[in-house]
mmCIF file with all atom_site columns, C-alpha atoms in Angstrom:
data_model
loop_
_atom_site.group_PDB
_atom_site.id
_atom_site.type_symbol
_atom_site.label_atom_id
_atom_site.label_alt_id
_atom_site.label_comp_id
_atom_site.label_asym_id
_atom_site.label_entity_id
_atom_site.label_seq_id
_atom_site.pdbx_PDB_ins_code
_atom_site.Cartn_x
_atom_site.Cartn_y
_atom_site.Cartn_z
_atom_site.occupancy
_atom_site.B_iso_or_equiv
_atom_site.pdbx_formal_charge
_atom_site.auth_seq_id
_atom_site.auth_comp_id
_atom_site.auth_asym_id
_atom_site.auth_atom_id
_atom_site.pdbx_PDB_model_num
ATOM 1   C CA . MET A 1 1   ? -53.625 62.299 21.755 1.00 52.00 ? 1   MET A CA 1
ATOM 2   C CA . ASN A 1 2   ? -55.001 59.800 24.243 1.00 62.00 ? 2   ASN A CA 1
ATOM 3   C CA . PHE A 1 3   ? -58.412 58.842 22.838 1.00 62.00 ? 3   PHE A CA 1
ATOM 4   C CA . HIS A 1 4   ? -59.259 56.745 25.936 1.00 69.00 ? 4   HIS A CA 1
ATOM 5   C CA . TYR A 1 5   ? -58.736 59.803 28.128 1.00 74.00 ? 5   TYR A CA 1
ATOM 6   C CA . LEU A 1 6   ? -61.114 61.862 25.953 1.00 70.00 ? 6   LEU A CA 1
ATOM 7   C CA . MET A 1 7   ? -63.754 59.136 26.111 1.00 70.00 ? 7   MET A CA 1
ATOM 8   C CA . ARG A 1 8   ? -63.509 59.048 29.916 1.00 72.00 ? 8   ARG A CA 1
ATOM 9   C CA . LEU A 1 9   ? -63.672 62.861 29.960 1.00 70.00 ? 9   LEU A CA 1
ATOM 10  C CA . VAL A 1 10  ? -67.075 62.868 28.266 1.00 66.00 ? 10  VAL A CA 1
ATOM 11  C CA . GLY A 1 11  ? -68.434 60.165 30.560 1.00 68.00 ? 11  GLY A CA 1
ATOM 12  C CA . VAL A 1 12  ? -67.961 56.939 28.626 1.00 71.00 ? 12  VAL A CA 1
ATOM 13  C CA . PRO A 1 13  ? -67.530 54.172 31.204 1.00 73.00 ? 13  PRO A CA 1
ATOM 14  C CA . SER A 1 14  ? -64.647 51.721 30.860 1.00 74.00 ? 14  SER A CA 1
ATOM 15  C CA . GLU A 1 15  ? -67.007 48.759 31.499 1.00 78.00 ? 15  GLU A CA 1
ATOM 16  C CA . MET A 1 16  ? -70.696 48.135 30.768 1.00 80.00 ? 16  MET A CA 1
ATOM 17  C CA . SER A 1 17  ? -72.978 45.109 31.095 1.00 88.00 ? 17  SER A CA 1
ATOM 18  C CA . LEU A 1 18  ? -75.259 44.700 28.086 1.00 89.00 ? 18  LEU A CA 1
ATOM 19  C CA . ARG A 1 19  ? -78.058 42.385 27.030 1.00 93.00 ? 19  ARG A CA 1
ATOM 20  C CA . ILE A 1 20  ? -78.216 41.672 23.317 1.00 93.00 ? 20  ILE A CA 1
ATOM 21  C CA . VAL A 1 21  ? -81.123 39.967 21.540 1.00 94.00 ? 21  VAL A CA 1
ATOM 22  C CA . VAL A 1 22  ? -80.476 38.781 17.978 1.00 95.00 ? 22  VAL A CA 1
ATOM 23  C CA . LEU A 1 23  ? -83.099 37.706 15.445 1.00 95.00 ? 23  LEU A CA 1
ATOM 24  C CA . HIS A 1 24  ? -81.666 35.579 12.644 1.00 95.00 ? 24  HIS A CA 1
ATOM 25  C CA . ASP A 1 25  ? -82.999 35.766 9.066  1.00 94.00 ? 25  ASP A CA 1
ATOM 26  C CA . THR A 1 26  ? -85.100 38.821 9.919  1.00 91.00 ? 26  THR A CA 1
ATOM 27  C CA . PRO A 1 27  ? -86.321 40.659 7.872  1.00 90.00 ? 27  PRO A CA 1
ATOM 28  C CA . ASP A 1 28  ? -84.660 38.636 5.058  1.00 91.00 ? 28  ASP A CA 1
ATOM 29  C CA . ASN A 1 29  ? -82.600 35.472 4.686  1.00 92.00 ? 29  ASN A CA 1
ATOM 30  C CA . GLY A 1 30  ? -79.029 35.946 5.924  1.00 91.00 ? 30  GLY A CA 1
ATOM 31  C CA . VAL A 1 31  ? -79.880 39.198 7.713  1.00 94.00 ? 31  VAL A CA 1
ATOM 32  C CA . LYS A 1 32  ? -79.534 39.644 11.460 1.00 94.00 ? 32  LYS A CA 1
ATOM 33  C CA . THR A 1 33  ? -81.492 42.197 13.466 1.00 95.00 ? 33  THR A CA 1
ATOM 34  C CA . PHE A 1 34  ? -80.435 43.044 17.015 1.00 94.00 ? 34  PHE A CA 1
ATOM 35  C CA . ALA A 1 35  ? -81.366 45.121 20.033 1.00 94.00 ? 35  ALA A CA 1
ATOM 36  C CA . CYS A 1 36  ? -78.928 45.991 22.798 1.00 93.00 ? 36  CYS A CA 1
ATOM 37  C CA . ILE A 1 37  ? -79.765 47.453 26.224 1.00 92.00 ? 37  ILE A CA 1
ATOM 38  C CA . PRO A 1 38  ? -77.828 48.163 29.440 1.00 90.00 ? 38  PRO A CA 1
ATOM 39  C CA . TRP A 1 39  ? -78.220 45.252 31.803 1.00 91.00 ? 39  TRP A CA 1
ATOM 40  C CA . ASP A 1 40  ? -77.984 44.866 35.557 1.00 90.00 ? 40  ASP A CA 1
ATOM 41  C CA . GLY A 1 41  ? -76.550 41.366 35.904 1.00 84.00 ? 41  GLY A CA 1
ATOM 42  C CA . LYS A 1 42  ? -77.128 41.178 39.637 1.00 88.00 ? 42  LYS A CA 1
ATOM 43  C CA . GLY A 1 43  ? -80.765 42.269 39.431 1.00 89.00 ? 43  GLY A CA 1
ATOM 44  C CA . GLY A 1 44  ? -81.445 40.442 36.174 1.00 90.00 ? 44  GLY A CA 1
ATOM 45  C CA . ALA A 1 45  ? -83.202 43.464 34.641 1.00 92.00 ? 45  ALA A CA 1
ATOM 46  C CA . ILE A 1 46  ? -82.645 46.528 32.492 1.00 91.00 ? 46  ILE A CA 1
ATOM 47  C CA . ASP A 1 47  ? -80.188 48.957 34.062 1.00 90.00 ? 47  ASP A CA 1
ATOM 48  C CA . ALA A 1 48  ? -82.339 52.102 34.101 1.00 86.00 ? 48  ALA A CA 1
ATOM 49  C CA . THR A 1 49  ? -79.590 53.977 35.956 1.00 84.00 ? 49  THR A CA 1
ATOM 50  C CA . SER A 1 50  ? -77.113 53.756 33.061 1.00 82.00 ? 50  SER A CA 1
ATOM 51  C CA . LYS A 1 51  ? -75.722 57.250 32.717 1.00 76.00 ? 51  LYS A CA 1
ATOM 52  C CA . PHE A 1 52  ? -74.206 56.759 29.252 1.00 76.00 ? 52  PHE A CA 1
ATOM 53  C CA . PHE A 1 53  ? -75.736 54.046 27.097 1.00 80.00 ? 53  PHE A CA 1
ATOM 54  C CA . GLN A 1 54  ? -79.514 53.674 26.759 1.00 84.00 ? 54  GLN A CA 1
ATOM 55  C CA . MET A 1 55  ? -80.020 51.372 23.749 1.00 89.00 ? 55  MET A CA 1
ATOM 56  C CA . ALA A 1 56  ? -78.926 50.322 20.274 1.00 90.00 ? 56  ALA A CA 1
ATOM 57  C CA . LEU A 1 57  ? -80.854 48.786 17.403 1.00 94.00 ? 57  LEU A CA 1
ATOM 58  C CA . GLY A 1 58  ? -79.287 47.510 14.229 1.00 94.00 ? 58  GLY A CA 1
ATOM 59  C CA . ILE A 1 59  ? -79.399 45.345 11.159 1.00 94.00 ? 59  ILE A CA 1
ATOM 60  C CA . LEU A 1 60  ? -76.413 43.392 9.763  1.00 93.00 ? 60  LEU A CA 1
ATOM 61  C CA . LYS A 1 61  ? -76.770 42.359 6.150  1.00 94.00 ? 61  LYS A CA 1
ATOM 62  C CA . PRO A 1 62  ? -74.271 40.425 4.000  1.00 92.00 ? 62  PRO A CA 1
ATOM 63  C CA . HIS A 1 63  ? -72.274 42.565 1.579  1.00 91.00 ? 63  HIS A CA 1
ATOM 64  C CA . GLU A 1 64  ? -73.396 42.031 -2.027 1.00 90.00 ? 64  GLU A CA 1
ATOM 65  C CA . SER A 1 65  ? -69.958 41.279 -3.439 1.00 91.00 ? 65  SER A CA 1
ATOM 66  C CA . ALA A 1 66  ? -67.607 40.512 -0.515 1.00 88.00 ? 66  ALA A CA 1
ATOM 67  C CA . ASP A 1 67  ? -68.133 37.487 1.725  1.00 86.00 ? 67  ASP A CA 1
ATOM 68  C CA . ASP A 1 68  ? -65.841 38.912 4.425  1.00 88.00 ? 68  ASP A CA 1
ATOM 69  C CA . LYS A 1 69  ? -67.867 42.160 4.782  1.00 89.00 ? 69  LYS A CA 1
ATOM 70  C CA . CYS A 1 70  ? -71.316 43.209 5.864  1.00 91.00 ? 70  CYS A CA 1
ATOM 71  C CA . VAL A 1 71  ? -73.510 46.322 5.757  1.00 92.00 ? 71  VAL A CA 1
ATOM 72  C CA . TYR A 1 72  ? -74.511 47.719 9.156  1.00 91.00 ? 72  TYR A CA 1
ATOM 73  C CA . THR A 1 73  ? -77.424 50.060 9.672  1.00 91.00 ? 73  THR A CA 1
ATOM 74  C CA . GLY A 1 74  ? -78.084 51.122 13.209 1.00 92.00 ? 74  GLY A CA 1
ATOM 75  C CA . ILE A 1 75  ? -79.047 53.733 15.718 1.00 89.00 ? 75  ILE A CA 1
ATOM 76  C CA . GLU A 1 76  ? -77.810 54.222 19.260 1.00 84.00 ? 76  GLU A CA 1
ATOM 77  C CA . ARG A 1 77  ? -78.965 56.404 22.081 1.00 81.00 ? 77  ARG A CA 1
ATOM 78  C CA . VAL A 1 78  ? -76.225 57.606 24.379 1.00 73.00 ? 78  VAL A CA 1
ATOM 79  C CA . GLN A 1 79  ? -75.996 60.314 26.981 1.00 71.00 ? 79  GLN A CA 1
ATOM 80  C CA . ILE A 1 80  ? -72.931 62.549 26.764 1.00 64.00 ? 80  ILE A CA 1
ATOM 81  C CA . GLY A 1 81  ? -74.252 65.473 28.767 1.00 62.00 ? 81  GLY A CA 1
ATOM 82  C CA . MET A 1 82  ? -71.511 65.077 31.346 1.00 60.00 ? 82  MET A CA 1
ATOM 83  C CA . ALA A 1 83  ? -69.074 67.008 29.161 1.00 64.00 ? 83  ALA A CA 1
ATOM 84  C CA . PRO A 1 84  ? -69.181 70.790 28.912 1.00 71.00 ? 84  PRO A CA 1
ATOM 85  C CA . ASP A 1 85  ? -70.640 72.226 25.698 1.00 72.00 ? 85  ASP A CA 1
ATOM 86  C CA . TRP A 1 86  ? -67.336 73.878 24.733 1.00 78.00 ? 86  TRP A CA 1
ATOM 87  C CA . LEU A 1 87  ? -65.583 70.487 24.842 1.00 76.00 ? 87  LEU A CA 1
ATOM 88  C CA . LEU A 1 88  ? -68.239 68.739 22.736 1.00 72.00 ? 88  LEU A CA 1
ATOM 89  C CA . GLY A 1 89  ? -68.149 71.638 20.276 1.00 77.00 ? 89  GLY A CA 1
ATOM 90  C CA . TRP A 1 90  ? -64.338 71.418 20.053 1.00 81.00 ? 90  TRP A CA 1
ATOM 91  C CA . MET A 1 91  ? -64.445 67.663 19.546 1.00 75.00 ? 91  MET A CA 1
ATOM 92  C CA . ALA A 1 92  ? -67.108 67.958 16.844 1.00 75.00 ? 92  ALA A CA 1
ATOM 93  C CA . ALA A 1 93  ? -65.210 70.728 15.085 1.00 80.00 ? 93  ALA A CA 1
ATOM 94  C CA . SER A 1 94  ? -61.862 68.926 15.343 1.00 81.00 ? 94  SER A CA 1
ATOM 95  C CA . PHE A 1 95  ? -62.669 65.284 14.706 1.00 77.00 ? 95  PHE A CA 1
ATOM 96  C CA . ALA A 1 96  ? -65.836 65.181 12.625 1.00 73.00 ? 96  ALA A CA 1
ATOM 97  C CA . PRO A 1 97  ? -64.516 67.005 9.522  1.00 79.00 ? 97  PRO A CA 1
ATOM 98  C CA . LYS A 1 98  ? -61.294 64.923 9.441  1.00 80.00 ? 98  LYS A CA 1
ATOM 99  C CA . TYR A 1 99  ? -63.258 61.709 9.949  1.00 77.00 ? 99  TYR A CA 1
ATOM 100 C CA . MET A 1 100 ? -65.761 62.594 7.208  1.00 78.00 ? 100 MET A CA 1
ATOM 101 C CA . LEU A 1 101 ? -63.019 63.567 4.764  1.00 82.00 ? 101 LEU A CA 1
ATOM 102 C CA . GLY A 1 102 ? -61.270 60.283 5.493  1.00 82.00 ? 102 GLY A CA 1
ATOM 103 C CA . MET A 1 103 ? -64.476 58.378 4.779  1.00 80.00 ? 103 MET A CA 1
ATOM 104 C CA . VAL A 1 104 ? -64.912 60.259 1.489  1.00 84.00 ? 104 VAL A CA 1
ATOM 105 C CA . ASP A 1 105 ? -61.299 59.527 0.478  1.00 86.00 ? 105 ASP A CA 1
ATOM 106 C CA . ARG A 1 106 ? -61.664 55.812 1.295  1.00 86.00 ? 106 ARG A CA 1
ATOM 107 C CA . TYR A 1 107 ? -64.931 55.660 -0.667 1.00 83.00 ? 107 TYR A CA 1
ATOM 108 C CA . LYS A 1 108 ? -63.344 57.328 -3.707 1.00 87.00 ? 108 LYS A CA 1
ATOM 109 C CA . LYS A 1 109 ? -60.381 54.969 -3.560 1.00 89.00 ? 109 LYS A CA 1
ATOM 110 C CA . ALA A 1 110 ? -62.613 51.904 -3.308 1.00 86.00 ? 110 ALA A CA 1
ATOM 111 C CA . LYS A 1 111 ? -64.739 53.191 -6.181 1.00 84.00 ? 111 LYS A CA 1
ATOM 112 C CA . ARG A 1 112 ? -61.645 53.890 -8.294 1.00 89.00 ? 112 ARG A CA 1
ATOM 113 C CA . ASP A 1 113 ? -60.174 50.448 -7.485 1.00 90.00 ? 113 ASP A CA 1
ATOM 114 C CA . GLY A 1 114 ? -63.428 48.754 -8.504 1.00 86.00 ? 114 GLY A CA 1
ATOM 115 C CA . LYS A 1 115 ? -64.180 47.432 -5.015 1.00 80.00 ? 115 LYS A CA 1
ATOM 116 C CA . LEU A 1 116 ? -67.680 48.957 -4.989 1.00 70.00 ? 116 LEU A CA 1
#
């Protein structure tokens, strides 16, 4: 299955200009907080006409026991209303359960192997 084709089908653009602001050591030492918005590089302002991506906010925190990992908590606002409801329903019913089960399996394996 061509994932790129599906992304284009639901309106995800192949290119986007973004503006990212990062605050270091906020709210704690070693933590990074960021905000990301669509950006119009020519106009030097927020791209209010972005049909897909509106904003993202997140926090990156060092992992407690692994120096090469981090914990990400975030929220994004995207617009995927360009796809028909039947397609979004099919994608949610097809991909979400498999993805969630895969996450559960990886978590159980990491727990069993003592990596958590």
